[in-house]
Every structure is written in C-alpha cells, then in structure tokens.
PDB file of C-alpha atoms and ligand atoms in Angstrom:
ATOM      1  CA  MET A  15     146.111 159.859 119.389  1.00  0.00           C
ATOM      2  CA  GLU A  16     142.908 161.679 120.327  1.00  0.00           C
ATOM      3  CA  GLU A  17     142.263 162.540 116.653  1.00  0.00           C
ATOM      4  CA  MET A  18     141.369 158.895 116.069  1.00  0.00           C
ATOM      5  CA  LYS A  19     138.076 159.439 117.901  1.00  0.00           C
ATOM      6  CA  ALA A  20     136.951 161.837 115.180  1.00  0.00           C
ATOM      7  CA  TRP A  21     137.707 159.502 112.276  1.00  0.00           C
ATOM      8  CA  ARG A  22     134.606 158.353 110.409  1.00  0.00           C
ATOM      9  CA  HIS A  23     135.961 157.275 107.055  1.00  0.00           C
ATOM     10  CA  ALA A  24     139.271 155.806 105.921  1.00  0.00           C
ATOM     11  CA  PHE A  25     140.747 154.684 102.642  1.00  0.00           C
ATOM     12  CA  LYS A  26     143.156 151.791 102.951  1.00  0.00           C
ATOM     13  CA  ILE A  27     145.827 151.646 100.262  1.00  0.00           C
ATOM     14  CA  ASP A  28     147.841 148.532  99.623  1.00  0.00           C
ATOM     15  CA  PRO A  29     151.584 149.242  99.319  1.00  0.00           C
ATOM     16  CA  GLY A  30     151.960 146.081  97.255  1.00  0.00           C
ATOM     17  CA  ARG A  31     149.843 147.504  94.423  1.00  0.00           C
ATOM     18  CA  PRO A  32     151.036 150.104  91.920  1.00  0.00           C
ATOM     19  CA  PHE A  33     149.351 153.506  91.812  1.00  0.00           C
ATOM     20  CA  SER A  34     149.483 156.707  89.815  1.00  0.00           C
ATOM     21  CA  GLU A  35     149.974 160.186  91.242  1.00  0.00           C
ATOM     22  CA  GLN A  36     146.578 161.257  89.939  1.00  0.00           C
ATOM     23  CA  TRP A  37     144.820 158.286  91.573  1.00  0.00           C
ATOM     24  CA  LEU A  38     146.469 159.009  94.906  1.00  0.00           C
ATOM     25  CA  ALA A  39     145.725 162.734  94.696  1.00  0.00           C
ATOM     26  CA  GLU A  40     142.001 162.041  94.296  1.00  0.00           C
ATOM     27  CA  ILE A  41     142.048 159.779  97.352  1.00  0.00           C
ATOM     28  CA  CYS A  42     144.003 162.188  99.528  1.00  0.00           C
ATOM     29  CA  GLU A  43     141.834 165.143  98.527  1.00  0.00           C
ATOM     30  CA  SER A  44     138.543 163.257  98.818  1.00  0.00           C
ATOM     31  CA  GLY A  45     137.742 164.462 102.332  1.00  0.00           C
ATOM     32  CA  THR A  46     138.488 161.108 103.928  1.00  0.00           C
ATOM     33  CA  ASP A  47     139.664 161.378 107.528  1.00  0.00           C
ATOM     34  CA  VAL A  48     142.746 159.215 107.233  1.00  0.00           C
ATOM     35  CA  VAL A  49     144.719 157.144 104.756  1.00  0.00           C
ATOM     36  CA  ILE A  50     145.753 153.752 106.113  1.00  0.00           C
ATOM     37  CA  VAL A  51     148.743 152.076 104.462  1.00  0.00           C
ATOM     38  CA  GLY A  52     148.396 148.341 104.920  1.00  0.00           C
ATOM     39  CA  GLY A  53     148.308 145.116 102.981  1.00  0.00           C
ATOM     40  CA  THR A  54     148.556 141.392 103.483  1.00  0.00           C
ATOM     41  CA  GLU A  55     150.896 140.486 100.641  1.00  0.00           C
ATOM     42  CA  GLY A  56     153.865 142.172  98.995  1.00  0.00           C
ATOM     43  CA  THR A  57     154.418 144.789 101.704  1.00  0.00           C
ATOM     44  CA  THR A  58     158.052 145.914 101.826  1.00  0.00           C
ATOM     45  CA  ILE A  59     159.979 148.762 103.387  1.00  0.00           C
ATOM     46  CA  ASP A  60     160.434 150.257  99.910  1.00  0.00           C
ATOM     47  CA  ASN A  61     156.796 150.324  98.881  1.00  0.00           C
ATOM     48  CA  VAL A  62     155.647 151.461 102.346  1.00  0.00           C
ATOM     49  CA  THR A  63     158.135 154.338 102.249  1.00  0.00           C
ATOM     50  CA  GLU A  64     157.000 155.197  98.736  1.00  0.00           C
ATOM     51  CA  CYS A  65     153.357 155.356  99.864  1.00  0.00           C
ATOM     52  CA  LEU A  66     154.240 157.492 102.874  1.00  0.00           C
ATOM     53  CA  ALA A  67     156.202 159.961 100.776  1.00  0.00           C
ATOM     54  CA  ALA A  68     153.404 160.181  98.206  1.00  0.00           C
ATOM     55  CA  VAL A  69     150.629 160.710 100.791  1.00  0.00           C
ATOM     56  CA  ARG A  70     152.734 163.276 102.649  1.00  0.00           C
ATOM     57  CA  ARG A  71     152.318 165.681  99.725  1.00  0.00           C
ATOM     58  CA  PHE A  72     148.776 166.161 101.055  1.00  0.00           C
ATOM     59  CA  SER A  73     147.424 167.235 104.428  1.00  0.00           C
ATOM     60  CA  VAL A  74     145.422 164.081 105.164  1.00  0.00           C
ATOM     61  CA  PRO A  75     146.712 162.034 108.143  1.00  0.00           C
ATOM     62  CA  CYS A  76     148.563 158.880 107.153  1.00  0.00           C
ATOM     63  CA  VAL A  77     148.886 155.828 109.413  1.00  0.00           C
ATOM     64  CA  LEU A  78     150.590 152.482 108.958  1.00  0.00           C
ATOM     65  CA  GLU A  79     148.788 149.264 109.772  1.00  0.00           C
ATOM     66  CA  VAL A  80     151.740 147.118 110.688  1.00  0.00           C
ATOM     67  CA  THR A  81     151.583 143.780 108.910  1.00  0.00           C
ATOM     68  CA  GLU A  82     155.285 143.190 108.194  1.00  0.00           C
ATOM     69  CA  LEU A  83     158.019 143.650 110.725  1.00  0.00           C
ATOM     70  CA  GLU A  84     160.514 144.585 107.990  1.00  0.00           C
ATOM     71  CA  ALA A  85     158.240 147.345 106.697  1.00  0.00           C
ATOM     72  CA  LEU A  86     158.029 149.236 109.982  1.00  0.00           C
ATOM     73  CA  THR A  87     159.369 152.716 109.353  1.00  0.00           C
ATOM     74  CA  PRO A  88     159.191 156.055 111.208  1.00  0.00           C
ATOM     75  CA  GLY A  89     157.294 159.058 109.869  1.00  0.00           C
ATOM     76  CA  PHE A  90     153.641 157.991 110.061  1.00  0.00           C
ATOM     77  CA  ASP A  91     151.112 159.882 112.180  1.00  0.00           C
ATOM     78  CA  ALA A  92     150.250 156.681 114.025  1.00  0.00           C
ATOM     79  CA  TYR A  93     150.751 152.920 113.930  1.00  0.00           C
ATOM     80  CA  LEU A  94     147.830 150.525 114.002  1.00  0.00           C
ATOM     81  CA  ILE A  95     148.852 147.219 115.533  1.00  0.00           C
ATOM     82  CA  PRO A  96     146.439 144.416 114.673  1.00  0.00           C
ATOM     83  CA  VAL A  97     146.091 141.629 117.206  1.00  0.00           C
ATOM     84  CA  VAL A  98     144.151 138.961 115.341  1.00  0.00           C
ATOM     85  CA  LEU A  99     141.880 137.594 118.031  1.00  0.00           C
ATOM     86  CA  ASN A 100     140.657 134.613 116.015  1.00  0.00           C
ATOM     87  CA  ALA A 101     144.018 133.727 114.418  1.00  0.00           C
ATOM     88  CA  HIS A 102     145.196 130.160 114.842  1.00  0.00           C
ATOM     89  CA  HIS A 103     148.709 131.153 113.824  1.00  0.00           C
ATOM     90  CA  PRO A 104     150.240 132.430 117.079  1.00  0.00           C
ATOM     91  CA  ALA A 105     152.540 134.931 115.340  1.00  0.00           C
ATOM     92  CA  PHE A 106     149.509 137.100 114.566  1.00  0.00           C
ATOM     93  CA  ILE A 107     148.245 137.143 118.148  1.00  0.00           C
ATOM     94  CA  SER A 108     151.459 138.129 119.904  1.00  0.00           C
ATOM     95  CA  GLY A 109     154.558 136.697 118.200  1.00  0.00           C
ATOM     96  CA  LEU A 110     155.178 139.375 115.574  1.00  0.00           C
ATOM     97  CA  HIS A 111     154.265 142.075 118.056  1.00  0.00           C
ATOM     98  CA  GLN A 112     156.860 140.856 120.527  1.00  0.00           C
ATOM     99  CA  GLN A 113     159.445 140.725 117.736  1.00  0.00           C
ATOM    100  CA  ALA A 114     158.515 144.242 116.623  1.00  0.00           C
ATOM    101  CA  LEU A 115     159.003 145.574 120.136  1.00  0.00           C
ATOM    102  CA  LYS A 116     162.246 143.670 120.450  1.00  0.00           C
ATOM    103  CA  ALA A 117     163.599 145.311 117.301  1.00  0.00           C
ATOM    104  CA  HIS A 118     161.884 148.709 117.447  1.00  0.00           C
ATOM    105  CA  GLY A 119     160.694 149.075 121.060  1.00  0.00           C
ATOM    106  CA  GLN A 120     162.276 152.450 121.618  1.00  0.00           C
ATOM    107  CA  PHE A 121     160.811 153.963 118.467  1.00  0.00           C
ATOM    108  CA  LEU A 122     157.352 152.453 119.059  1.00  0.00           C
ATOM    109  CA  LYS A 123     157.364 153.670 122.645  1.00  0.00           C
ATOM    110  CA  THR A 124     157.476 157.261 121.522  1.00  0.00           C
ATOM    111  CA  ALA A 125     155.280 156.834 118.422  1.00  0.00           C
ATOM    112  CA  ASP A 126     151.488 156.927 118.481  1.00  0.00           C
ATOM    113  CA  VAL A 127     150.548 153.282 118.714  1.00  0.00           C
ATOM    114  CA  LEU A 128     146.947 152.082 118.547  1.00  0.00           C
ATOM    115  CA  GLY A 129     146.083 148.453 119.209  1.00  0.00           C
ATOM    116  CA  GLU A 130     143.348 146.899 117.093  1.00  0.00           C
ATOM    117  CA  GLY A 131     141.462 143.860 118.338  1.00  0.00           C
ATOM    118  CA  TYR A 132     141.024 142.262 114.924  1.00  0.00           C
ATOM    119  CA  CYS A 133     138.250 139.820 114.143  1.00  0.00           C
ATOM    120  CA  ILE A 134     138.487 138.284 110.656  1.00  0.00           C
ATOM    121  CA  LEU A 135     135.157 137.171 109.238  1.00  0.00           C
ATOM    122  CA  ASN A 136     135.802 136.291 105.582  1.00  0.00           C
ATOM    123  CA  ARG A 137     137.454 132.896 105.547  1.00  0.00           C
ATOM    124  CA  GLU A 138     138.327 133.268 101.830  1.00  0.00           C
ATOM    125  CA  SER A 139     140.373 136.425 102.340  1.00  0.00           C
ATOM    126  CA  SER A 140     144.165 136.557 102.069  1.00  0.00           C
ATOM    127  CA  VAL A 141     144.373 137.807 105.630  1.00  0.00           C
ATOM    128  CA  ALA A 142     142.333 134.849 106.899  1.00  0.00           C
ATOM    129  CA  ARG A 143     144.630 132.433 105.092  1.00  0.00           C
ATOM    130  CA  ARG A 144     147.790 134.141 106.276  1.00  0.00           C
ATOM    131  CA  THR A 145     146.732 134.250 109.916  1.00  0.00           C
ATOM    132  CA  GLU A 146     144.916 130.883 109.767  1.00  0.00           C
ATOM    133  CA  ALA A 147     141.888 132.622 111.195  1.00  0.00           C
ATOM    134  CA  ASP A 148     138.888 130.679 112.368  1.00  0.00           C
ATOM    135  CA  ALA A 149     136.380 132.871 110.568  1.00  0.00           C
ATOM    136  CA  ALA A 150     133.386 130.562 111.067  1.00  0.00           C
ATOM    137  CA  LEU A 151     132.035 132.529 114.005  1.00  0.00           C
ATOM    138  CA  ASP A 152     128.447 133.053 115.049  1.00  0.00           C
ATOM    139  CA  MET A 153     127.086 136.234 116.604  1.00  0.00           C
ATOM    140  CA  ASP A 154     127.804 135.121 120.180  1.00  0.00           C
ATOM    141  CA  ASP A 155     131.412 134.258 119.272  1.00  0.00           C
ATOM    142  CA  ILE A 156     131.958 137.679 117.733  1.00  0.00           C
ATOM    143  CA  VAL A 157     130.357 139.510 120.656  1.00  0.00           C
ATOM    144  CA  ALA A 158     132.595 137.545 123.044  1.00  0.00           C
ATOM    145  CA  PHE A 159     135.677 138.590 121.047  1.00  0.00           C
ATOM    146  CA  ALA A 160     134.523 142.205 121.198  1.00  0.00           C
ATOM    147  CA  ARG A 161     134.163 141.971 124.978  1.00  0.00           C
ATOM    148  CA  PHE A 162     137.548 140.265 125.327  1.00  0.00           C
ATOM    149  CA  SER A 163     139.186 142.919 123.159  1.00  0.00           C
ATOM    150  CA  GLU A 164     137.686 145.820 125.060  1.00  0.00           C
ATOM    151  CA  SER A 165     137.472 144.597 128.642  1.00  0.00           C
ATOM    152  CA  VAL A 166     140.472 142.305 128.971  1.00  0.00           C
ATOM    153  CA  LEU A 167     142.969 143.559 126.401  1.00  0.00           C
ATOM    154  CA  ARG A 168     141.765 147.176 126.701  1.00  0.00           C
ATOM    155  CA  MET A 169     142.169 147.694 122.971  1.00  0.00           C
ATOM    156  CA  PRO A 170     141.094 151.189 121.848  1.00  0.00           C
ATOM    157  CA  ILE A 171     139.830 149.730 118.540  1.00  0.00           C
ATOM    158  CA  PHE A 172     137.783 146.659 117.637  1.00  0.00           C
ATOM    159  CA  TYR A 173     138.006 145.921 113.905  1.00  0.00           C
ATOM    160  CA  LEU A 174     135.384 143.804 112.146  1.00  0.00           C
ATOM    161  CA  GLU A 175     137.362 142.676 109.106  1.00  0.00           C
ATOM    162  CA  TYR A 176     135.307 141.210 106.250  1.00  0.00           C
ATOM    163  CA  SER A 177     138.096 142.018 103.757  1.00  0.00           C
ATOM    164  CA  GLY A 178     136.909 141.363 100.205  1.00  0.00           C
ATOM    165  CA  THR A 179     133.283 140.623 101.035  1.00  0.00           C
ATOM    166  CA  TYR A 180     130.390 142.731 102.270  1.00  0.00           C
ATOM    167  CA  GLY A 181     129.599 141.880 105.873  1.00  0.00           C
ATOM    168  CA  ASP A 182     126.528 141.312 107.988  1.00  0.00           C
ATOM    169  CA  VAL A 183     125.079 144.602 109.208  1.00  0.00           C
ATOM    170  CA  GLU A 184     123.370 142.804 112.096  1.00  0.00           C
ATOM    171  CA  VAL A 185     126.797 141.807 113.398  1.00  0.00           C
ATOM    172  CA  VAL A 186     128.023 145.401 113.175  1.00  0.00           C
ATOM    173  CA  LYS A 187     124.898 146.606 114.988  1.00  0.00           C
ATOM    174  CA  LYS A 188     125.252 144.020 117.759  1.00  0.00           C
ATOM    175  CA  VAL A 189     128.943 144.805 118.293  1.00  0.00           C
ATOM    176  CA  ASN A 190     128.119 148.507 118.382  1.00  0.00           C
ATOM    177  CA  GLN A 191     125.632 147.778 121.159  1.00  0.00           C
ATOM    178  CA  THR A 192     128.230 145.686 122.999  1.00  0.00           C
ATOM    179  CA  LEU A 193     131.235 148.008 123.031  1.00  0.00           C
ATOM    180  CA  GLU A 194     131.267 150.748 125.634  1.00  0.00           C
ATOM    181  CA  HIS A 195     134.513 152.610 125.001  1.00  0.00           C
ATOM    182  CA  ALA A 196     136.406 151.068 122.092  1.00  0.00           C
ATOM    183  CA  ARG A 197     135.989 152.475 118.601  1.00  0.00           C
ATOM    184  CA  LEU A 198     134.360 150.092 116.151  1.00  0.00           C
ATOM    185  CA  PHE A 199     136.025 149.914 112.729  1.00  0.00           C
ATOM    186  CA  TYR A 200     134.266 148.116 109.887  1.00  0.00           C
ATOM    187  CA  GLY A 201     136.054 147.059 106.712  1.00  0.00           C
ATOM    188  CA  GLY A 202     135.131 144.744 103.879  1.00  0.00           C
ATOM    189  CA  GLY A 203     133.491 144.697 100.474  1.00  0.00           C
ATOM    190  CA  ILE A 204     132.192 148.263 100.375  1.00  0.00           C
ATOM    191  CA  GLN A 205     131.680 149.129  96.713  1.00  0.00           C
ATOM    192  CA  THR A 206     128.864 151.679  96.833  1.00  0.00           C
ATOM    193  CA  LYS A 207     127.804 154.710  98.825  1.00  0.00           C
ATOM    194  CA  GLU A 208     124.697 152.849  99.977  1.00  0.00           C
ATOM    195  CA  GLN A 209     126.793 150.101 101.527  1.00  0.00           C
ATOM    196  CA  ALA A 210     129.092 152.652 103.154  1.00  0.00           C
ATOM    197  CA  SER A 211     126.098 154.431 104.587  1.00  0.00           C
ATOM    198  CA  GLU A 212     124.557 151.209 105.919  1.00  0.00           C
ATOM    199  CA  MET A 213     127.724 150.244 107.781  1.00  0.00           C
ATOM    200  CA  ALA A 214     128.324 153.808 109.000  1.00  0.00           C
ATOM    201  CA  THR A 215     125.011 153.646 110.838  1.00  0.00           C
ATOM    202  CA  TRP A 216     126.637 151.255 113.326  1.00  0.00           C
ATOM    203  CA  ALA A 217     130.417 151.452 112.892  1.00  0.00           C
ATOM    204  CA  ASP A 218     132.393 154.400 114.240  1.00  0.00           C
ATOM    205  CA  MET A 219     134.649 154.238 111.206  1.00  0.00           C
ATOM    206  CA  VAL A 220     134.213 152.658 107.793  1.00  0.00           C
ATOM    207  CA  VAL A 221     137.280 151.490 105.871  1.00  0.00           C
ATOM    208  CA  VAL A 222     137.238 151.232 102.063  1.00  0.00           C
ATOM    209  CA  GLY A 223     140.050 149.380 100.307  1.00  0.00           C
ATOM    210  CA  ASN A 224     139.554 147.249  97.219  1.00  0.00           C
ATOM    211  CA  ALA A 225     136.938 149.507  95.647  1.00  0.00           C
ATOM    212  CA  LEU A 226     139.670 152.109  95.131  1.00  0.00           C
ATOM    213  CA  TYR A 227     141.319 149.739  92.685  1.00  0.00           C
ATOM    214  CA  GLU A 228     138.149 148.334  91.125  1.00  0.00           C
ATOM    215  CA  ASN A 229     135.789 151.295  90.913  1.00  0.00           C
ATOM    216  CA  LYS A 230     137.477 154.437  92.145  1.00  0.00           C
ATOM    217  CA  GLU A 231     134.636 156.802  91.225  1.00  0.00           C
ATOM    218  CA  GLU A 232     132.163 154.878  93.383  1.00  0.00           C
ATOM    219  CA  ALA A 233     134.739 154.494  96.132  1.00  0.00           C
ATOM    220  CA  LEU A 234     135.216 158.263  96.324  1.00  0.00           C
ATOM    221  CA  LYS A 235     131.466 158.724  96.841  1.00  0.00           C
ATOM    222  CA  THR A 236     131.643 156.690 100.066  1.00  0.00           C
ATOM    223  CA  VAL A 237     133.303 159.627 101.854  1.00  0.00           C
ATOM    224  CA  ASN A 238     130.259 161.891 101.703  1.00  0.00           C
ATOM    225  CA  ALA A 239     127.899 158.967 102.247  1.00  0.00           C
ATOM    226  CA  VAL A 240     129.596 158.149 105.541  1.00  0.00           C
ATOM    227  CA  LYS A 241     129.815 161.775 106.669  1.00  0.00           C
ATOM    228  CA  GLU A 242     126.146 162.384 105.841  1.00  0.00           C
ATOM    229  CA  THR A 243     125.057 159.215 107.661  1.00  0.00           C
ATOM    230  CA  LYS A 244     127.018 160.273 110.720  1.00  0.00           C
ATOM    231  CA  ARG A 245     125.400 163.727 110.635  1.00  0.00           C
ATOM    232  CA  GLN A 246     121.945 162.171 110.472  1.00  0.00           C
ATOM    233  CA  THR A 247     122.749 159.617 113.185  1.00  0.00           C
ATOM    234  CA  ASN A 248     124.028 162.332 115.519  1.00  0.00           C
ATOM    235  CA  LYS A 249     120.831 164.299 115.026  1.00  0.00           C
ATOM    236  CA  ARG A 250     118.680 161.423 116.256  1.00  0.00           C
TER     237      ARG A 250
HETATM  238  C1  1GP B 135     140.755 145.597 104.288  1.00  0.00           C
HETATM  239  O1  1GP B 135     139.041 146.247 105.810  1.00  0.00           O
HETATM  240  C2  1GP B 135     139.742 146.632 104.676  1.00  0.00           C
HETATM  241  O2  1GP B 135     141.674 145.423 105.334  1.00  0.00           O
HETATM  242  C3  1GP B 135     138.831 147.020 103.545  1.00  0.00           C
HETATM  243  O3  1GP B 135     138.273 145.901 102.925  1.00  0.00           O
HETATM  244  O4  1GP B 135     139.377 145.912 100.721  1.00  0.00           O
HETATM  245  O5  1GP B 135     137.214 144.704 101.053  1.00  0.00           O
HETATM  246  O6  1GP B 135     137.295 147.205 101.062  1.00  0.00           O
HETATM  247  P1  1GP B 135     138.023 145.930 101.341  1.00  0.00           P
END
C-alpha cells in the first residue's frame, strides 16, 4: 500500500451515523486523499457495506479501520488495523486481531493491511472507554510508545488519537522528531482550517471526523489547509 505514503488528509466517516447522499458527495469530492470508514459504536456489517457502496460512486480511495470483527468485509482499498498500545483491555491489543485472523486470515493475507500503533490521549472519548485506555500519559510515555510501535512492532503507522478533543501540538512535534520511518497520523478535535494547518506542520496525515457532522463547511476547508501547509513545509 505505497499510496499511503502520499496521504496528507483524511476524512473519517462513522458508519453508525446516518448521512445523506449530498453530504457524502461533498466529502468524497473535496480533494481529501482518503475516506476512512471507522467508528467506535454502532458499527455493523450492514452500515459498513452501505458506506463502502456509497463512497465507491466516487474515485477517492476508501479504507476500513477495523473496529468490529463482524463488520469486516471485502472490497476496501486497504484495512487499517489499530493496535491500541495503551489499552488496558487486552482484546484491543491483540485479542480481536487474533480472532479476526482466525476467522478471516486468508482474506486478510491477500488484502492490503496496514497496522496502526494507536495511542489514545483523550480519556473522555468513547474509544478510551471501550478500550480502557490509560490516557494519562506524559510526553516521555508517548515518545516511548512511538518508539515501541516503530522499532519493536514495526508498525507502518503511529496514530496519535485525541478523538473528540484538540490535542497538544508539542506532542505531535516531539513524536514527529522521534519517528524515523513510520507515518504519523494525527486525529482529534479539528474544527477549523487553522487547527488542521497547525497539526499538519508535524503530522504526516491529519484525520478529520466529528467536524463533518457538526460543521461540514469548516471541515471541508481543512483539505486545502493541510495541502497548503504541506506545500509550504516541503519548501523549507
Ligand atoms: C477519530 O481521529 C479521528 O478517530 C478524528 O477525531 O472525530 O475528533 O475529528 P475527531
């Protein structure tokens, strides 16, 4: 999945939330690099399949972030497999993954699979509750998780997940300076183009989720903000 290295901006849509065709069309035609289908609650095979079919009407790549074993279905361009490094619930570190490979090993072997070393940093988020994540981490803890993810687990992606709240740009900067090969994904609380631009200075890819449901017009502006920031950063 070499294309992943060129991704700068992603919209994450939640299969558990209703959407209109017009809303989805604006997202898919926004210029974003990839649409991620993924949610913490209410994800089913039916709503995942519905999202896939709807996004497939457009040319944008569509990937599934696998959060429910039952919702794993063929047809996506790639599968993001989150390994929640700071989860205290063991299922989210390796249990569900082992079950997924037990049930769908053959299909996943031939599909594009990308492991995400996931570090959850908003303790109030649904994903923190579900995984029982220890989100009270200081900078050194987070940097150590980034090193573990990249050097020991050899994950191609390290994901700083502030889901629902805007994160600490100093953390994103420090992790950027720590990782040597892995791509750094940032997600959480981006509501404006300025915030998207700030995080894009240090993250390889910026993920925007909730804002699509709360303030779609602003959310759409994050695409150009991220692309422009990356152009400027590359010039330096
Ligand atoms: C959630 O990282 C994504 O998994 C995006 O977060 O929904 O807060 O934008 P938001």
